[in-house]
Short mmCIF file of C-alpha atoms in Angstrom, two decimals:
data_model
loop_
_atom_site.label_atom_id
_atom_site.label_comp_id
_atom_site.label_asym_id
_atom_site.label_seq_id
_atom_site.Cartn_x
_atom_site.Cartn_y
_atom_site.Cartn_z
CA VAL A 1186 156.60 50.93 86.39
CA GLY A 1187 154.28 52.80 88.75
CA LEU A 1188 155.91 56.24 88.59
CA GLY A 1189 153.23 58.14 86.75
CA TYR A 1190 152.66 60.42 89.74
CA LEU A 1191 156.19 61.92 89.66
CA GLN A 1192 156.71 65.39 88.16
CA LEU A 1193 159.33 65.65 85.42
CA ASN A 1194 161.20 68.35 87.37
CA ARG A 1195 161.22 66.39 90.65
CA SER A 1196 164.63 66.59 92.33
CA ALA A 1197 166.46 63.26 92.28
CA THR A 1198 167.50 63.75 95.92
CA THR A 1199 163.84 63.52 97.00
CA LEU A 1200 163.27 60.12 95.39
CA SER A 1201 163.15 56.92 97.40
CA GLY A 1202 165.52 54.05 96.65
CA GLY A 1203 162.72 52.12 94.97
CA GLU A 1204 161.74 55.09 92.80
CA SER A 1205 165.33 55.65 91.67
CA GLN A 1206 165.72 51.98 90.82
CA ARG A 1207 162.50 51.93 88.79
CA ILE A 1208 163.58 55.03 86.85
CA ARG A 1209 166.81 53.25 85.85
CA LEU A 1210 164.77 50.17 84.96
CA ALA A 1211 162.46 52.22 82.72
CA ALA A 1212 165.51 53.64 80.93
CA GLN A 1213 166.73 50.12 80.20
CA LEU A 1214 163.34 49.09 78.85
CA GLY A 1215 163.63 51.68 76.10
CA SER A 1216 167.07 50.53 75.03
CA ASN A 1217 165.90 47.31 73.33
CA LEU A 1218 169.12 45.55 74.33
CA THR A 1219 169.39 41.76 74.36
CA GLY A 1220 171.84 39.41 76.01
CA VAL A 1221 172.20 41.68 79.06
CA LEU A 1222 172.41 40.48 82.67
CA TYR A 1223 170.36 42.75 84.93
CA VAL A 1224 170.99 42.58 88.69
CA LEU A 1225 168.24 44.16 90.82
CA ASP A 1226 168.17 44.55 94.60
CA GLU A 1227 164.58 44.44 95.90
CA PRO A 1228 162.87 46.41 93.10
CA THR A 1229 159.45 46.00 94.79
CA ILE A 1230 160.42 48.20 97.76
CA GLY A 1231 157.71 50.80 98.38
CA LEU A 1232 155.33 49.33 95.79
CA HIS A 1233 151.63 48.76 96.24
CA PRO A 1234 150.54 45.26 95.11
CA ARG A 1235 148.89 46.78 92.01
CA ASP A 1236 152.10 48.53 90.95
CA ASN A 1237 154.04 45.42 91.84
CA MET A 1238 152.08 43.43 89.26
CA ALA A 1239 152.91 46.05 86.62
CA LEU A 1240 156.59 45.90 87.58
CA LEU A 1241 156.62 42.11 87.29
CA GLY A 1242 155.15 42.43 83.81
CA THR A 1243 158.00 44.80 82.94
CA LEU A 1244 160.64 42.39 84.25
CA ILE A 1245 159.13 39.50 82.31
CA ALA A 1246 159.19 41.67 79.17
CA LEU A 1247 162.93 42.21 79.70
CA ARG A 1248 163.43 38.46 80.05
CA ASP A 1249 161.42 37.72 76.91
CA LYS A 1250 163.69 40.03 74.92
CA GLY A 1251 166.55 37.62 75.58
CA ASN A 1252 167.98 39.12 78.76
CA SER A 1253 168.80 37.48 82.09
CA LEU A 1254 167.58 38.90 85.40
CA LEU A 1255 169.04 38.17 88.83
CA ILE A 1256 166.85 39.66 91.55
CA VAL A 1257 167.34 39.82 95.31
CA GLU A 1258 163.78 39.82 96.63
CA HIS A 1259 161.51 38.88 99.54
CA ASP A 1260 158.22 39.55 97.75
CA GLU A 1261 156.16 36.38 97.54
CA GLU A 1262 154.54 37.17 94.19
CA THR A 1263 157.94 37.87 92.61
CA MET A 1264 159.21 34.51 93.83
CA ARG A 1265 156.16 32.73 92.45
CA ARG A 1266 156.63 34.34 89.02
CA SER A 1267 160.33 33.46 88.82
CA ASP A 1268 161.81 30.69 86.69
CA CYS A 1269 164.34 29.67 89.35
CA ILE A 1270 164.92 30.49 93.02
CA ILE A 1271 168.26 30.31 94.84
CA ASP A 1272 167.59 30.08 98.58
CA LEU A 1273 170.49 31.11 100.82
CA GLY A 1274 170.80 30.34 104.51
CA PRO A 1275 169.95 28.43 106.54
CA GLY A 1276 170.09 31.37 108.98
CA ALA A 1277 171.28 34.97 108.80
CA GLY A 1278 174.70 36.54 109.25
CA MET A 1279 177.25 34.05 110.53
CA PHE A 1280 174.55 31.37 110.49
CA GLY A 1281 174.03 31.65 106.73
CA GLY A 1282 176.14 31.83 103.60
CA GLN A 1283 175.16 28.49 102.08
CA VAL A 1284 172.91 27.48 99.20
CA VAL A 1285 170.07 25.69 100.98
CA ALA A 1286 167.94 24.99 97.92
CA GLN A 1287 167.63 25.86 94.25
CA GLY A 1288 164.84 25.26 91.78
CA THR A 1289 161.25 26.17 91.00
CA VAL A 1290 158.64 27.24 93.54
CA ALA A 1291 157.20 23.74 93.57
CA GLU A 1292 160.63 22.20 94.19
CA LEU A 1293 161.44 24.61 97.03
CA SER A 1294 158.07 24.02 98.67
CA LYS A 1295 158.93 20.33 98.97
CA ASN A 1296 162.38 20.97 100.45
CA PRO A 1297 162.18 20.60 104.27
CA ASN A 1298 165.44 22.50 104.75
CA SER A 1299 164.25 25.66 103.00
CA VAL A 1300 162.62 28.33 105.18
CA THR A 1301 161.58 30.13 101.99
CA GLY A 1302 160.03 26.94 100.66
CA ARG A 1303 157.97 26.53 103.82
CA THR A 1304 156.83 30.14 103.47
CA LEU A 1305 155.70 29.60 99.88
CA GLY A 1306 153.75 26.50 100.88
CA ARG A 1307 152.23 27.99 104.03
CA HIS A 1308 148.59 28.44 104.99
CA VAL A 1309 148.36 31.33 107.44
CA THR A 1310 145.20 32.24 109.32
CA HIS A 1311 144.70 35.97 109.89
CA PRO A 1312 144.58 37.45 112.42
CA LEU A 1313 147.39 35.40 113.95
CA ARG A 1314 146.07 36.13 117.44
CA GLY A 1315 142.66 34.65 116.64
CA SER A 1316 140.67 37.88 116.83
CA ARG A 1317 141.03 41.61 116.24
CA ARG A 1318 140.79 44.28 118.89
CA PRO A 1319 137.33 45.88 118.66
CA LEU A 1320 137.17 49.47 117.40
CA PRO A 1321 135.58 52.23 119.52
CA ALA A 1322 132.07 53.37 118.63
CA ALA A 1323 132.29 55.48 115.46
CA LYS A 1324 130.30 58.41 116.86
CA SER A 1325 132.05 58.41 120.23
CA GLU A 1326 134.61 61.12 121.00
CA ASP A 1327 136.47 58.74 123.32
CA GLY A 1328 138.98 56.26 121.93
CA TRP A 1329 139.78 58.21 118.75
CA LEU A 1330 142.51 60.56 117.56
CA ARG A 1331 140.71 62.86 115.14
CA VAL A 1332 142.48 65.04 112.56
CA LYS A 1333 140.33 67.58 110.71
CA GLY A 1334 141.24 69.44 107.54
CA ALA A 1335 144.53 67.72 106.68
CA CYS A 1336 145.94 69.56 103.67
CA ALA A 1337 149.66 68.77 103.15
CA ASN A 1338 150.86 68.09 99.58
CA ASN A 1339 148.05 66.28 97.70
CA LEU A 1340 145.73 65.84 100.72
CA LYS A 1341 142.40 67.47 99.92
CA ASP A 1342 141.32 68.96 103.25
CA VAL A 1343 140.42 65.50 104.58
CA ASP A 1344 139.12 64.47 108.01
CA ILE A 1345 140.79 61.33 109.38
CA ARG A 1346 140.24 59.40 112.61
CA LEU A 1347 142.56 56.80 114.12
CA PRO A 1348 141.58 54.40 116.93
CA LEU A 1349 143.69 54.78 120.07
CA GLY A 1350 145.31 51.66 121.51
CA ARG A 1351 145.03 49.81 118.21
CA LEU A 1352 147.21 48.72 115.27
CA THR A 1353 146.26 50.85 112.26
CA VAL A 1354 147.75 50.26 108.81
CA ILE A 1355 147.67 53.03 106.18
CA THR A 1356 147.46 51.62 102.67
CA GLY A 1357 147.19 52.95 99.12
CA ILE A 1358 149.21 53.01 95.93
CA SER A 1359 152.52 54.86 95.74
CA GLY A 1360 151.91 58.61 95.81
CA SER A 1361 148.36 58.37 97.19
CA GLY A 1362 149.08 60.59 100.22
CA LYS A 1363 150.09 58.11 102.93
CA SER A 1364 153.42 59.72 103.84
CA SER A 1365 151.95 63.19 103.34
CA PHE A 1366 149.44 62.46 106.07
CA MET A 1367 151.73 60.66 108.51
CA ARG A 1368 154.95 62.65 108.11
CA GLY A 1369 153.52 65.92 106.83
CA VAL A 1370 150.45 66.26 109.06
CA LEU A 1371 150.17 63.77 111.92
CA TYR A 1372 153.72 63.74 113.32
CA PRO A 1373 154.47 67.50 113.26
CA SER A 1374 150.98 68.47 114.47
CA VAL A 1375 150.88 66.01 117.37
CA SER A 1376 154.47 66.89 118.33
CA GLU A 1377 153.61 70.59 118.33
CA ALA A 1378 150.49 70.06 120.42
CA LEU A 1379 152.24 67.89 123.01
CA LYS A 1380 155.14 70.32 123.39
CA ARG A 1381 152.80 73.26 123.97
CA GLY A 1382 150.43 71.33 126.20
CA GLY A 1383 147.77 71.74 123.53
CA ALA A 1384 147.62 73.90 120.42
CA LYS A 1385 144.76 75.79 118.82
CA SER A 1386 146.28 76.35 115.38
CA PHE A 1387 148.23 74.02 113.10
CA THR A 1388 150.04 74.57 109.80
CA ALA A 1389 148.99 71.29 108.11
CA CYS A 1390 145.47 70.76 109.49
CA ASP A 1391 142.61 72.62 111.14
CA SER A 1392 142.46 70.75 114.45
CA ILE A 1393 143.38 67.58 116.36
CA SER A 1394 141.42 66.03 119.23
CA GLY A 1395 142.02 63.01 121.47
CA LEU A 1396 145.56 63.92 122.56
CA GLU A 1397 144.76 63.72 126.28
CA ASN A 1398 145.52 59.97 126.24
CA ILE A 1399 148.89 60.29 124.44
CA GLU A 1400 152.13 60.72 126.37
CA ALA A 1401 154.52 61.19 123.43
CA VAL A 1402 154.82 60.63 119.69
CA TYR A 1403 157.70 58.75 118.06
CA GLU A 1404 158.51 58.35 114.38
CA VAL A 1405 160.32 55.06 113.77
CA ASP A 1406 161.95 55.31 110.35
CA GLN A 1407 164.85 53.56 108.64
CA SER A 1408 167.42 56.30 109.20
CA PRO A 1409 170.78 55.10 110.61
CA ILE A 1410 170.95 54.71 114.40
CA GLY A 1411 174.57 55.88 114.46
CA LYS A 1412 177.18 57.24 112.10
CA THR A 1413 180.37 56.10 113.86
CA SER A 1414 181.85 52.73 114.77
CA ARG A 1415 181.35 53.63 118.45
CA SER A 1416 177.61 53.22 118.03
CA THR A 1417 176.53 49.58 118.30
CA PRO A 1418 173.30 47.61 118.85
CA ALA A 1419 174.26 47.17 122.53
CA THR A 1420 174.76 50.90 123.09
CA TYR A 1421 171.61 51.89 121.20
CA VAL A 1422 169.21 49.72 123.19
CA LYS A 1423 171.03 50.70 126.43
CA VAL A 1424 171.86 47.09 127.35
CA PHE A 1425 175.56 47.97 127.30
CA ASP A 1426 175.08 50.10 130.44
CA ASP A 1427 173.77 47.07 132.35
CA ILE A 1428 176.56 44.83 131.03
CA ARG A 1429 179.23 47.32 132.14
CA ALA A 1430 177.62 47.59 135.58
CA LEU A 1431 177.64 43.79 135.85
CA PHE A 1432 181.37 43.57 135.09
CA ALA A 1433 182.08 46.40 137.55
CA ALA A 1434 180.30 44.35 140.24
CA MET A 1435 182.71 41.42 139.87
CA PRO A 1436 184.94 40.87 142.96
CA ALA A 1437 188.14 41.29 140.94
CA ALA A 1438 186.89 44.61 139.53
CA LYS A 1439 185.95 45.88 143.00
CA MET A 1440 189.40 44.96 144.37
CA ARG A 1441 191.02 47.08 141.63
CA GLY A 1442 188.57 49.94 142.09
CA TYR A 1443 187.10 49.61 138.59
CA THR A 1444 183.79 51.36 137.93
CA ALA A 1445 181.38 50.84 135.04
CA SER A 1446 183.19 53.52 133.03
CA ARG A 1447 186.29 51.29 133.00
CA PHE A 1448 184.39 48.91 130.69
CA SER A 1449 183.44 51.54 128.13
CA PHE A 1450 185.42 51.57 124.90
CA ASN A 1451 184.61 55.26 124.49
CA THR A 1452 186.64 56.55 127.43
CA GLU A 1453 190.30 56.40 128.41
CA GLY A 1454 191.44 53.98 131.07
CA GLY A 1455 189.89 50.71 130.05
CA ARG A 1456 189.97 50.87 126.28
CA CYS A 1457 192.85 49.97 124.00
CA GLU A 1458 194.64 53.23 123.26
CA ALA A 1459 196.38 51.85 120.16
CA CYS A 1460 193.05 51.83 118.29
CA GLY A 1461 191.11 54.21 120.52
CA GLY A 1462 188.62 51.51 121.43
CA ASN A 1463 187.57 50.90 117.81
CA GLY A 1464 189.12 47.44 117.50
CA VAL A 1465 190.44 48.40 114.06
CA ILE A 1466 192.91 50.99 112.81
CA LYS A 1467 191.87 53.18 109.90
CA HIS A 1468 194.43 53.89 107.17
CA GLU A 1469 193.80 56.76 104.75
CA MET A 1470 195.40 55.91 101.41
CA ALA A 1471 196.01 58.35 98.58
CA PHE A 1472 194.15 57.45 95.38
CA LEU A 1473 192.86 54.23 97.01
CA PRO A 1474 189.88 53.41 99.25
CA THR A 1475 190.36 53.75 103.00
CA SER A 1476 191.44 50.45 104.57
CA HIS A 1477 190.72 49.11 108.06
CA VAL A 1478 193.14 46.72 109.79
CA VAL A 1479 192.42 44.76 112.97
CA CYS A 1480 194.35 46.27 115.89
CA THR A 1481 197.42 44.17 116.71
CA GLU A 1482 197.40 45.26 120.37
CA CYS A 1483 193.86 44.19 121.40
CA LYS A 1484 193.20 41.77 118.49
CA GLY A 1485 189.94 43.61 117.75
CA LEU A 1486 188.56 43.32 121.32
CA ARG A 1487 188.70 47.12 121.90
CA TYR A 1488 190.06 46.93 125.50
CA ASN A 1489 193.49 46.86 127.13
CA SER A 1490 194.85 43.72 128.79
CA ALA A 1491 194.09 44.87 132.37
CA THR A 1492 190.40 45.37 131.57
CA LEU A 1493 190.20 42.03 129.76
CA GLU A 1494 191.40 40.25 132.90
CA ILE A 1495 187.98 40.83 134.51
CA GLU A 1496 185.63 38.02 133.57
CA PHE A 1497 181.99 37.10 134.07
CA ASN A 1498 181.20 33.39 133.70
CA GLY A 1499 184.55 32.86 131.98
CA ARG A 1500 184.13 35.67 129.39
CA ASN A 1501 185.70 39.13 129.38
CA ILE A 1502 183.97 42.29 128.18
CA GLY A 1503 185.64 42.13 124.75
CA GLN A 1504 184.45 38.57 124.15
CA VAL A 1505 180.94 39.50 125.25
CA MET A 1506 180.77 42.38 122.75
CA ASP A 1507 181.87 39.94 120.04
CA MET A 1508 178.89 37.67 120.78
CA THR A 1509 175.82 37.59 118.59
CA ILE A 1510 172.61 38.86 120.16
CA GLN A 1511 171.24 35.30 120.34
CA GLU A 1512 174.42 34.03 122.02
CA ALA A 1513 174.35 36.91 124.48
CA ALA A 1514 170.67 36.28 125.30
CA ASP A 1515 171.57 32.72 126.32
CA PHE A 1516 174.74 33.82 128.12
CA PHE A 1517 172.90 36.39 130.27
CA ALA A 1518 169.81 34.23 130.80
CA ALA A 1519 170.09 34.62 134.58
CA GLN A 1520 170.31 38.43 134.32
CA SER A 1521 166.65 39.22 133.69
CA LYS A 1522 167.02 42.90 132.79
CA ILE A 1523 169.75 42.24 130.22
CA ALA A 1524 168.21 39.02 128.87
CA ARG A 1525 164.78 40.59 128.36
CA THR A 1526 166.05 43.22 125.91
CA LEU A 1527 168.30 40.75 124.11
CA ARG A 1528 165.43 38.28 123.68
CA LEU A 1529 163.28 41.03 122.19
CA LEU A 1530 166.03 41.71 119.65
CA ALA A 1531 166.27 38.01 118.84
CA ASP A 1532 162.48 37.81 118.49
CA THR A 1533 162.55 40.44 115.74
CA GLY A 1534 165.01 38.37 113.70
CA THR A 1535 168.18 40.32 114.53
CA GLY A 1536 169.73 37.58 116.68
CA TYR A 1537 172.58 37.19 114.16
CA LEU A 1538 173.91 40.73 114.74
CA LYS A 1539 176.83 41.15 117.12
CA LEU A 1540 176.49 43.28 120.24
CA GLY A 1541 179.52 45.35 119.23
CA GLN A 1542 178.81 45.54 115.50
CA PRO A 1543 179.26 49.13 114.24
CA SER A 1544 175.90 50.75 113.53
CA PRO A 1545 176.90 52.11 110.08
CA THR A 1546 177.12 48.49 108.86
CA LEU A 1547 173.42 47.83 109.63
CA SER A 1548 170.76 47.94 106.93
CA GLY A 1549 167.76 50.26 107.16
CA GLY A 1550 165.49 47.39 108.17
CA GLU A 1551 167.89 46.25 110.89
CA ALA A 1552 168.16 49.79 112.27
CA GLN A 1553 164.37 50.13 112.31
CA ARG A 1554 163.92 46.90 114.24
CA LEU A 1555 166.47 48.07 116.81
CA LYS A 1556 164.44 51.24 117.24
CA LEU A 1557 161.26 49.22 117.74
CA VAL A 1558 162.90 47.06 120.40
CA ALA A 1559 164.34 50.12 122.13
CA GLU A 1560 160.87 51.64 122.36
CA LEU A 1561 159.32 48.35 123.45
CA SER A 1562 161.92 48.00 126.23
CA ARG A 1563 161.21 51.52 127.42
CA GLY A 1564 157.49 50.76 127.38
CA VAL A 1565 157.98 47.66 129.56
CA ALA A 1566 160.15 49.59 132.03
CA ARG A 1567 157.66 52.44 132.09
CA THR A 1568 154.75 50.09 132.80
CA GLU A 1569 156.64 48.46 135.66
CA THR A 1570 157.46 51.89 137.14
CA ALA A 1571 153.80 52.90 136.92
CA ARG A 1572 152.75 49.75 138.75
CA LEU A 1573 154.99 50.75 141.64
CA ARG A 1574 153.15 54.04 141.89
CA LYS A 1575 149.69 53.43 143.27
CA ASN A 1576 146.66 54.66 141.35
CA ARG A 1577 148.70 55.96 138.42
CA GLN A 1578 147.82 54.58 135.00
CA PRO A 1579 150.42 55.54 132.37
CA LYS A 1580 149.36 57.13 129.12
CA GLY A 1581 150.20 55.41 125.84
CA ASN A 1582 152.60 56.60 123.17
CA LEU A 1583 151.84 57.15 119.49
CA TYR A 1584 154.25 55.24 117.22
CA LEU A 1585 154.42 56.16 113.53
CA ILE A 1586 156.24 53.54 111.45
CA GLU A 1587 156.87 53.65 107.70
CA GLU A 1588 157.21 50.35 105.82
CA PRO A 1589 158.93 48.28 108.53
CA THR A 1590 158.90 45.12 106.36
CA ILE A 1591 161.43 46.51 103.87
CA GLY A 1592 164.28 44.01 103.58
CA LEU A 1593 162.50 41.36 105.66
CA HIS A 1594 162.00 37.71 104.76
CA PRO A 1595 158.36 36.58 105.20
CA SER A 1596 159.37 34.53 108.25
CA ASP A 1597 160.79 37.70 109.85
CA VAL A 1598 157.59 39.63 109.06
CA ALA A 1599 155.74 37.35 111.49
CA ARG A 1600 158.28 38.23 114.18
CA LEU A 1601 157.87 41.93 113.43
CA LEU A 1602 154.09 41.64 113.75
CA ASP A 1603 154.53 40.11 117.19
CA VAL A 1604 156.57 43.17 118.26
CA LEU A 1605 153.92 45.55 116.90
CA HIS A 1606 151.19 43.67 118.75
CA ARG A 1607 153.23 43.84 121.96
CA LEU A 1608 153.42 47.62 121.65
CA VAL A 1609 149.63 47.79 121.33
CA ASP A 1610 149.14 45.36 124.21
CA ASP A 1611 151.21 47.73 126.36
CA GLY A 1612 148.61 50.44 125.71
CA HIS A 1613 150.28 52.25 122.83
CA THR A 1614 148.82 53.35 119.49
CA VAL A 1615 150.71 52.07 116.44
CA VAL A 1616 150.19 53.52 112.95
CA VAL A 1617 152.04 51.80 110.10
CA ILE A 1618 152.37 52.66 106.42
CA GLU A 1619 152.68 49.33 104.65
CA HIS A 1620 152.23 47.52 101.33
CA ASN A 1621 152.77 44.03 102.75
CA LEU A 1622 149.50 42.11 102.57
CA ASP A 1623 150.22 40.00 105.66
CA VAL A 1624 150.65 43.17 107.74
CA MET A 1625 147.42 44.59 106.30
CA ALA A 1626 145.56 41.41 107.21
CA GLU A 1627 146.82 41.69 110.82
CA ALA A 1628 145.58 45.26 111.35
CA ASP A 1629 142.80 46.17 113.74
CA CYS A 1630 141.93 49.01 111.38
CA ILE A 1631 142.91 49.99 107.81
CA LEU A 1632 142.99 53.52 106.42
CA ASP A 1633 143.12 53.27 102.61
CA MET A 1634 144.22 56.41 100.74
CA GLY A 1635 143.81 57.23 97.08
CA PRO A 1636 142.20 56.31 94.87
CA GLU A 1637 145.14 57.11 92.58
CA ALA A 1638 148.43 58.99 92.97
CA GLY A 1639 149.35 62.66 92.90
CA SER A 1640 146.49 65.04 92.18
CA GLU A 1641 144.11 62.09 91.75
CA GLY A 1642 144.80 60.88 95.29
CA GLY A 1643 144.81 62.45 98.74
CA GLN A 1644 141.42 61.14 99.86
CA VAL A 1645 140.19 58.46 102.27
CA VAL A 1646 138.84 55.72 100.03
CA ALA A 1647 138.08 53.07 102.64
CA PHE A 1648 138.20 52.77 106.44
CA GLY A 1649 137.56 49.94 108.89
CA THR A 1650 138.63 46.37 109.59
CA PRO A 1651 140.43 44.44 106.82
CA GLU A 1652 137.18 42.54 106.13
CA VAL A 1653 135.30 45.82 105.63
CA VAL A 1654 137.97 47.43 103.43
CA ALA A 1655 138.25 44.29 101.28
CA LYS A 1656 134.66 44.86 100.10
CA VAL A 1657 135.07 48.51 99.02
CA LYS A 1658 135.03 48.46 95.21
CA GLU A 1659 136.62 51.92 94.89
CA SER A 1660 139.72 50.81 96.79
CA ARG A 1661 142.82 49.79 94.81
CA THR A 1662 143.85 47.69 97.82
CA ALA A 1663 140.57 45.83 98.33
CA GLY A 1664 141.00 43.15 95.66
CA PHE A 1665 144.47 42.11 96.84
CA LEU A 1666 143.41 42.17 100.50
CA ALA A 1667 140.35 40.06 99.70
CA GLY A 1668 142.60 37.56 97.96
CA VAL A 1669 144.75 37.17 101.10
CA LEU A 1670 141.71 36.78 103.33
CA GLN A 1671 140.20 34.21 100.96
CA GLN A 1672 143.45 32.32 100.57
CA HIS A 1673 144.33 32.15 104.24
CA THR A 1674 141.04 32.32 106.16
CA GLY A 1675 138.14 31.74 103.81
CA VAL A 1676 136.13 34.53 105.51
CA MET A 1677 135.27 36.46 102.35
CA ASP A 1678 132.19 35.70 100.26
#
């Protein structure tokens, strides 16, 4: 199941969710049980297309033994190999919850109401923008971030160059050295150099050049954006500050002397004190799970009655925080600063989330997209500030993103790609670790690691545009990438 690179004494706490799930799956394969219902939640997470094919063979073997498999999955190949698909929707969150279609791939493809069916029957032309950004001259020192002697984990003292101001996708089978390079070498080394204003010695590589055009480095992972119910999408992307300022500017609020802090559910004065601004009351129960009950004082709106009397366009602050991101984007359409950030969130496919939804309830993919939008919003604001300062061209940031398509429907992947392209258009450098073939086919440049995993990996197997990498016979990615380019564009021989 694609785990041959793991050591037998590897600590379970260091395994990814996909690796842990595949280990449990392998244990079931050896049991020879029949008549069992297996329920799997996205087993292809973190899998290279080659390993994905092996996993699908394993799942089919379980089925052929007389078992039933129910799989939650976004992977296109898994859907095509299934006997039956249940398509839920039509939208996400409060806009979903219904069975839109059910049947074979062919039946779903003919169903006009199924977004999944349209995806399976699609014909996409890559790159979606019509052309790729040209790469700098290979021998030029300008336009490249060069890392020499990378040696973390299984990396074999490799020299790697990344084009600045471009979208680069790092590919390779699981365990080939992708994360070792990005998280073990690139991020800590660049961070160290930028903090010191330049560094001559590094722990994970010999040297780095090309940092003079980078302002900062950010790692956008799938870690939670907040651990308490007081953290919400609105607070994380900073749009809540603008909403509070807007309510404080209302005539009724000015007459009462209310400031923006009055409309925060984190401070005393404006919040509901019965629930402390949480909207729910937590009950610890002995020998039973903790229960949460909607506050009877504020009815879940988080604020006291005096604060809720202040309205903007007929809605109070509690009702606004209960809106979905898409609803709020339409509601604040005339407030350009607020609407811009909310539209970016909706564009990434998170329009179904509520502004006041507690961050701990968000999935890893949802949290990652919020981080991307937060950075994109800062980039837009930073560009506008630079324009106000004459003769000052802002430097770009370096964004390191690991598998942003995890948990995304193919239709949402297209939205994500638009966000990544916007970051690059703003002058930033984006480096993505990804197994999704559509993301690979959209890259300006591909860095393929391998050729195998563990001690047999850690080298640069192929480098260049997707068309160039697709022709490298030594690459484990090339054949699958060539298939996508043939299927969607017809550019390969």
